[in-house]
PDB file of C-alpha atoms in Angstrom:
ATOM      1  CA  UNK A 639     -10.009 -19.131 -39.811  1.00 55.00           C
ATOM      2  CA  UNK A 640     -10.595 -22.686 -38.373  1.00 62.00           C
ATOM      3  CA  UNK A 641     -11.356 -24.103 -35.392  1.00 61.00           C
ATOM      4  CA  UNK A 642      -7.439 -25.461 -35.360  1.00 60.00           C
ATOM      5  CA  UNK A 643      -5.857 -22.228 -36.041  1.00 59.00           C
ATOM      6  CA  UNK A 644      -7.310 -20.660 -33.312  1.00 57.00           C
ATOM      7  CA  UNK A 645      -6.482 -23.150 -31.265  1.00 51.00           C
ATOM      8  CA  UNK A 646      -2.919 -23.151 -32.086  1.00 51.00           C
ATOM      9  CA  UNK A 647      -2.897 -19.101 -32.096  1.00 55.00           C
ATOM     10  CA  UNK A 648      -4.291 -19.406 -28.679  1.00 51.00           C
ATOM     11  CA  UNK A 649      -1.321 -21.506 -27.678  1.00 50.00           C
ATOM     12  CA  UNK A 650       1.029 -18.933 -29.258  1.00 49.00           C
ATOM     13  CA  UNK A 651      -0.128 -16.320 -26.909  1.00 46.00           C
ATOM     14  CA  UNK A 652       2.683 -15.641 -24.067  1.00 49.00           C
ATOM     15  CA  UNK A 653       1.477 -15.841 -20.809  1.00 50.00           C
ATOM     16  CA  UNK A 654       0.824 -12.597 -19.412  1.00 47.00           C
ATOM     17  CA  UNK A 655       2.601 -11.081 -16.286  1.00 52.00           C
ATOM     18  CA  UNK A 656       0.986 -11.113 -13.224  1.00 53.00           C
ATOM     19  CA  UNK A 657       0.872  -7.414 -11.495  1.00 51.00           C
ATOM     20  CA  UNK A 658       0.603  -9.011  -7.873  1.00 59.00           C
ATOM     21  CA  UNK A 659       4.448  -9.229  -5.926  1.00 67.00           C
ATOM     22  CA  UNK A 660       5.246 -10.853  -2.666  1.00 73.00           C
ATOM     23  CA  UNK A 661       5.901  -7.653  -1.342  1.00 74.00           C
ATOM     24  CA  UNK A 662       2.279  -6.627  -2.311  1.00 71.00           C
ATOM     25  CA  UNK A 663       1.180 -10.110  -0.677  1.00 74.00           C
ATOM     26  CA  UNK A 664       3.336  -8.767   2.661  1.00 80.00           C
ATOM     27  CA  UNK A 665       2.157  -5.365   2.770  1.00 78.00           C
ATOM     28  CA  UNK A 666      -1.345  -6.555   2.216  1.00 79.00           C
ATOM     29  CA  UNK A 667      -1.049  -9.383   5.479  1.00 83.00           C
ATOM     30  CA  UNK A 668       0.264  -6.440   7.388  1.00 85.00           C
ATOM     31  CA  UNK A 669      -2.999  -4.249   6.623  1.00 85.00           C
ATOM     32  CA  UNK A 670      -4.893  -7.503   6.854  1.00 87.00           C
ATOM     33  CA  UNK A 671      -3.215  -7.685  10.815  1.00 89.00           C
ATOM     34  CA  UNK A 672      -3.625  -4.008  11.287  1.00 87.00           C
ATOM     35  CA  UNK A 673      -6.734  -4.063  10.118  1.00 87.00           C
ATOM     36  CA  UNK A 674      -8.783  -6.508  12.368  1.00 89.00           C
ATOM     37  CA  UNK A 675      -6.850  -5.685  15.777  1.00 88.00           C
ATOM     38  CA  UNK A 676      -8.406  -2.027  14.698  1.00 86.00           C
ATOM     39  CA  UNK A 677     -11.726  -3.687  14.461  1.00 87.00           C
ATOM     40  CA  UNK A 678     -10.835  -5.699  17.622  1.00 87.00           C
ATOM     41  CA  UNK A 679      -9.642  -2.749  19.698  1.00 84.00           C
ATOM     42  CA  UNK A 680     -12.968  -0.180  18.397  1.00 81.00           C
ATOM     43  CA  UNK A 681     -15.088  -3.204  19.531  1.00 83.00           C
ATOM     44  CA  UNK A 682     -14.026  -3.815  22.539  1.00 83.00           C
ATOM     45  CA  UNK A 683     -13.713  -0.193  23.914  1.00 76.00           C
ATOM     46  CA  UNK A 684     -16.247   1.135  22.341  1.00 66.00           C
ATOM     47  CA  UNK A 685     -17.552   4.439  24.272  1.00 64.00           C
ATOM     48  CA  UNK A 686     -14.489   5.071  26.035  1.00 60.00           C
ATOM     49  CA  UNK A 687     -13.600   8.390  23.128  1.00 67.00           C
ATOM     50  CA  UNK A 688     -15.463   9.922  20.814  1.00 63.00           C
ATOM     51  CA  UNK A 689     -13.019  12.392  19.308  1.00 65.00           C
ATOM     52  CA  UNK A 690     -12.621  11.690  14.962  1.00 76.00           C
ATOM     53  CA  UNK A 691      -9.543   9.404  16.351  1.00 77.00           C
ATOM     54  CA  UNK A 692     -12.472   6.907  16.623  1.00 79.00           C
ATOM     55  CA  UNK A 693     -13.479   7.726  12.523  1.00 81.00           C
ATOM     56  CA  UNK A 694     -10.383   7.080  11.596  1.00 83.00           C
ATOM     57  CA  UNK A 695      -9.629   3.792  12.837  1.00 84.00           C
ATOM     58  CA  UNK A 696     -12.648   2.801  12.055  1.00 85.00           C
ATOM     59  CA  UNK A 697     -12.490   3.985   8.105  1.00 87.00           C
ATOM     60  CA  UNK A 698      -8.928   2.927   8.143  1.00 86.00           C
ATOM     61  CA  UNK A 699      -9.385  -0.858   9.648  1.00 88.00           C
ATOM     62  CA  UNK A 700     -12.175  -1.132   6.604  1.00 88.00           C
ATOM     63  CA  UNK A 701     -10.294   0.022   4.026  1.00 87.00           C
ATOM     64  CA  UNK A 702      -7.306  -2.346   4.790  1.00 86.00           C
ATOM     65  CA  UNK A 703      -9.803  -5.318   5.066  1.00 87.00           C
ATOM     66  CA  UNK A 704     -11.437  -4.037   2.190  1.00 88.00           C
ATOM     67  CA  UNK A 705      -8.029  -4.115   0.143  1.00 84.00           C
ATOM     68  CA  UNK A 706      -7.110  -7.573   1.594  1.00 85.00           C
ATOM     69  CA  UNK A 707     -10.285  -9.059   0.349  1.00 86.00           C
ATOM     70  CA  UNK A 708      -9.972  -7.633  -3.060  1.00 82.00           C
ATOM     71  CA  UNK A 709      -6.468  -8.972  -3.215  1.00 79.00           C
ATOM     72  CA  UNK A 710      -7.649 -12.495  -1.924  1.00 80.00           C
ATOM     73  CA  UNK A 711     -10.202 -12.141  -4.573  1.00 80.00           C
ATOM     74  CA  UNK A 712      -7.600 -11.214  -7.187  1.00 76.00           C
ATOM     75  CA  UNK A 713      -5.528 -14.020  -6.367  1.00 74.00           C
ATOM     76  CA  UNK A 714      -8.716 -16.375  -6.361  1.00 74.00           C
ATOM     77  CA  UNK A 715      -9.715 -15.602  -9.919  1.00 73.00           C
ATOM     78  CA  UNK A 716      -6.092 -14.504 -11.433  1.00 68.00           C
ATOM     79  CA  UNK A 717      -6.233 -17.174 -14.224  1.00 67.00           C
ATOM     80  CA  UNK A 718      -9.820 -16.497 -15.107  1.00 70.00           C
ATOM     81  CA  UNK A 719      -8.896 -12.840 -15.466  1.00 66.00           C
ATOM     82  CA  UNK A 720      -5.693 -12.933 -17.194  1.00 65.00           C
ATOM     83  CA  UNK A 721      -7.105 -13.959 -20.699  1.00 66.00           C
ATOM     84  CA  UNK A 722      -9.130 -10.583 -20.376  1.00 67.00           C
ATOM     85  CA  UNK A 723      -7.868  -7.578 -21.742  1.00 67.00           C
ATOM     86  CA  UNK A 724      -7.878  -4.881 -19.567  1.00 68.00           C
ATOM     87  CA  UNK A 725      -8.039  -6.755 -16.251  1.00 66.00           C
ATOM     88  CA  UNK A 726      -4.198  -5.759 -15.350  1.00 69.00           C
ATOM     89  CA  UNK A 727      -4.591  -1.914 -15.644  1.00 75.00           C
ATOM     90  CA  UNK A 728      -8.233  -2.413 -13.529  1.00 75.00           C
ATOM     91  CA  UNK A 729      -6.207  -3.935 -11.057  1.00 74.00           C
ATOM     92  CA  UNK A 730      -3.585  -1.364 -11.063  1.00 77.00           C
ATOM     93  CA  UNK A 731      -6.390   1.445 -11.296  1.00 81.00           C
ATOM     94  CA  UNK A 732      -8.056   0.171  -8.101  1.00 81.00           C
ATOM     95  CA  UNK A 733      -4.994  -1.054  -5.901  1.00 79.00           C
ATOM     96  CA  UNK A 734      -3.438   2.899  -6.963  1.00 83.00           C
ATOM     97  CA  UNK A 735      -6.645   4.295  -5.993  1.00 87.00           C
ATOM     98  CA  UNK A 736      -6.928   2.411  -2.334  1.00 85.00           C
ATOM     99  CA  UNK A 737      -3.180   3.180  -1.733  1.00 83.00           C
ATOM    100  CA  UNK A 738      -3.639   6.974  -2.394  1.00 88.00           C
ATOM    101  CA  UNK A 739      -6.474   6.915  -0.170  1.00 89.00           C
ATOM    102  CA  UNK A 740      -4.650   5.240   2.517  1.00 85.00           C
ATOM    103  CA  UNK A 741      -1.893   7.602   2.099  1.00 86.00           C
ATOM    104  CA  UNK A 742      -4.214  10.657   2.412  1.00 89.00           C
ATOM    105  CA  UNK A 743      -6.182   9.146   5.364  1.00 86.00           C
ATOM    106  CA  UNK A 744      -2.511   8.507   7.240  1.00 85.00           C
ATOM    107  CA  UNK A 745      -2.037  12.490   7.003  1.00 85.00           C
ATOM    108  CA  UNK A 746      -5.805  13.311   8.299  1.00 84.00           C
ATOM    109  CA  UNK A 747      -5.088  10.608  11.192  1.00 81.00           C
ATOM    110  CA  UNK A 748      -1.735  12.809  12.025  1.00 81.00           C
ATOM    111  CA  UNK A 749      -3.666  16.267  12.019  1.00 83.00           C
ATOM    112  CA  UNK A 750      -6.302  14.636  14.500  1.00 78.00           C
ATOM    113  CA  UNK A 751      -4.426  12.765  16.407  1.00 75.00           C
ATOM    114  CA  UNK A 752      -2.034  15.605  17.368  1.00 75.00           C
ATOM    115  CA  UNK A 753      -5.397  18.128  17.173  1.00 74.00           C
ATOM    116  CA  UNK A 754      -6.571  16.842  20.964  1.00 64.00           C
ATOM    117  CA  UNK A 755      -3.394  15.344  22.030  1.00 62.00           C
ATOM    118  CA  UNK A 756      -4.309  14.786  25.371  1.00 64.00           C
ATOM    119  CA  UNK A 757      -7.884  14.476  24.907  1.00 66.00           C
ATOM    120  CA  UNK A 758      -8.468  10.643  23.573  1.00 67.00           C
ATOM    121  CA  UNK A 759      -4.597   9.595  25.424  1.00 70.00           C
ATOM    122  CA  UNK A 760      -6.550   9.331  28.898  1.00 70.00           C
ATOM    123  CA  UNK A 761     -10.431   8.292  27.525  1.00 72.00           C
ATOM    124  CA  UNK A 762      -9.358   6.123  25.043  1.00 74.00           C
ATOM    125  CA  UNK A 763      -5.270   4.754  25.633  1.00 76.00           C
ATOM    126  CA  UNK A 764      -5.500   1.527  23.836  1.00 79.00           C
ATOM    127  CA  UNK A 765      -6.874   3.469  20.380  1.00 77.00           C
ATOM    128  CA  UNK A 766      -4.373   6.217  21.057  1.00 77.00           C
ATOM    129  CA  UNK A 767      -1.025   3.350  21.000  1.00 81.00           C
ATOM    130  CA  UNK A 768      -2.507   1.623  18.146  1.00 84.00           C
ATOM    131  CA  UNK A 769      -3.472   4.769  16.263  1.00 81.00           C
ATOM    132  CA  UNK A 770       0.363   5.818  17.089  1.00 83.00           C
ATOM    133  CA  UNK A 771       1.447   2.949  16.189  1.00 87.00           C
ATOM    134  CA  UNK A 772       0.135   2.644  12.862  1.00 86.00           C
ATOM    135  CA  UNK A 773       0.740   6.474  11.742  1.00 84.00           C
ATOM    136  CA  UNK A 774       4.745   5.643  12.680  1.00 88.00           C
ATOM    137  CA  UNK A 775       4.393   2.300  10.939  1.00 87.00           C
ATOM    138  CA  UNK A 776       3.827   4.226   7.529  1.00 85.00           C
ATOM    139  CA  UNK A 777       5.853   7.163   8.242  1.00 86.00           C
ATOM    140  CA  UNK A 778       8.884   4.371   8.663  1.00 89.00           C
ATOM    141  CA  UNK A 779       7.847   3.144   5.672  1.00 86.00           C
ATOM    142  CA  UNK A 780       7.704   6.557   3.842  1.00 86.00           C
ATOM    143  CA  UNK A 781      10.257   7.670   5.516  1.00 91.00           C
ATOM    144  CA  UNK A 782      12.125   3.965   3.790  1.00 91.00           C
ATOM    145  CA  UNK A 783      10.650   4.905  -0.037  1.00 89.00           C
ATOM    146  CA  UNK A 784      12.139   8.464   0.064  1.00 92.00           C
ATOM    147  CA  UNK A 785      15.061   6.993   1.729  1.00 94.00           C
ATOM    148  CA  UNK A 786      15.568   4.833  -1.016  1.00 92.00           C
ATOM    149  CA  UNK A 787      14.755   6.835  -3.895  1.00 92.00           C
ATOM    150  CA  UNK A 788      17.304   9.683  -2.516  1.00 92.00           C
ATOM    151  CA  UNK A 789      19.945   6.632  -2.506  1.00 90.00           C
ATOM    152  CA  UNK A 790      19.197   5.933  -6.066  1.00 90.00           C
ATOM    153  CA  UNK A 791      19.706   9.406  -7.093  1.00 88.00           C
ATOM    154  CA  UNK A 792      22.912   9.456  -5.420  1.00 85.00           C
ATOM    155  CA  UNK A 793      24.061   6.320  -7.119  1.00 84.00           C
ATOM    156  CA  UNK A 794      22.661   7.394 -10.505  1.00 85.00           C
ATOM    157  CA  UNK A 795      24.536  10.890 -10.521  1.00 82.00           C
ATOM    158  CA  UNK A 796      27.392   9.397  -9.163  1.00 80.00           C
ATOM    159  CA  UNK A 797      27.659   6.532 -11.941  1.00 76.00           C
ATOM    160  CA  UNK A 798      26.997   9.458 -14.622  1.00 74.00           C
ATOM    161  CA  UNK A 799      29.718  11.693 -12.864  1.00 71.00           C
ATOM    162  CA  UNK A 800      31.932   8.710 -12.998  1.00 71.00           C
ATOM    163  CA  UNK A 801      31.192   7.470 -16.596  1.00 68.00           C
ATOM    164  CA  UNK A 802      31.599  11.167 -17.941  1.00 71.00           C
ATOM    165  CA  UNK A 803      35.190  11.145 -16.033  1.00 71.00           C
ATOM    166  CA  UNK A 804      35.889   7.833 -17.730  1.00 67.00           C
ATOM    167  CA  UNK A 805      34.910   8.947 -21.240  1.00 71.00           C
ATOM    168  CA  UNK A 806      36.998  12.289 -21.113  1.00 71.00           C
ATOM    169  CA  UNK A 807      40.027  10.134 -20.131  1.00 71.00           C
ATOM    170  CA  UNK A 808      39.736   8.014 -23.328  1.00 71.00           C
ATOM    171  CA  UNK A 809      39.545  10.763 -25.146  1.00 70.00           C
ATOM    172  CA  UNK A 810      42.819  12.851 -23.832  1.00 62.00           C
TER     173      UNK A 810
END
């Protein structure tokens, strides 16, 4: 094969999709916002509570700035990494893996926050609204997914119930 052909089979190659979506760009400045005023808040009151609460936040505001940096990262280098096979499902792989582990983390920061309710609220109030804050942030937006999902059920066994109504009437 010549140097041409390749050339023109390179050209014939459809540009491949990218895996990134604006909503994964929003989510990811939310987690990016979440996760520095986390930083900002441990920071500044620092020995005020030493419960896990202060573990979490702290685990939690990394791993969001953690995932906002590999996006910015992905982003930086998406045409470089395109042309490689395999480069889409690594991204996939990864951004899966750091969502599951947010998800999982959400559900240890509701068992300890509500472990010592009234322990960290006095010591440590500014951790305790923000830690609040953030575990109702994602249960809204669970609570949204299942929300959604459950509507799309509905609609789907509604449109079959209503197509299998339509086909029996042709046939009578």
């Amino acid at each position: 094969m010549s140097e041409e052909d390749r050339l023109l089979q390179a050209e014939d190659v459809p540009e491949q999709k990218h895996y990134r979506t604006r909503l994964a760009l929003l989510s990811s400045l939310l987690e990016g916002i979440i996760g520095i005023v986390g930083i900002v808040i441990l920071l500044l009151y620092d020995d005020d509570c030493e419960r896990p609460i202060r573990l979490w936040l702290y685990v939690l505001s990394s791993v969001f700035l953690f995932h906002v940096i590999f996006l910015i990262l992905v982003e930086a280098v998406a045409k470089t990494i395109q042309k490689r096979s395999g480069a889409g499902s690594f991204y996939i792989a990864l951004n899966s893996m750091l969502h599951s582990f947010i998800f999982l983390w959400i559900l240890v920061g509701i068992v300890w926050i509500y472990d010592d309710y009234d322990e960290c609220q006095d010591d440590f109030p500014e951790g305790h609204a923000f830690t609040l804050f953030v575990v109702f942030l994602y249960l809204g937006i669970l609570a949204g997914i299942v929300l959604a999902f459950l509507l799309l059920t509905c609609v789907v066994c509604f449109g079959s119930w209503q197509i299998s109504r339509f086909t029996k009437e042709i046939k009578d």
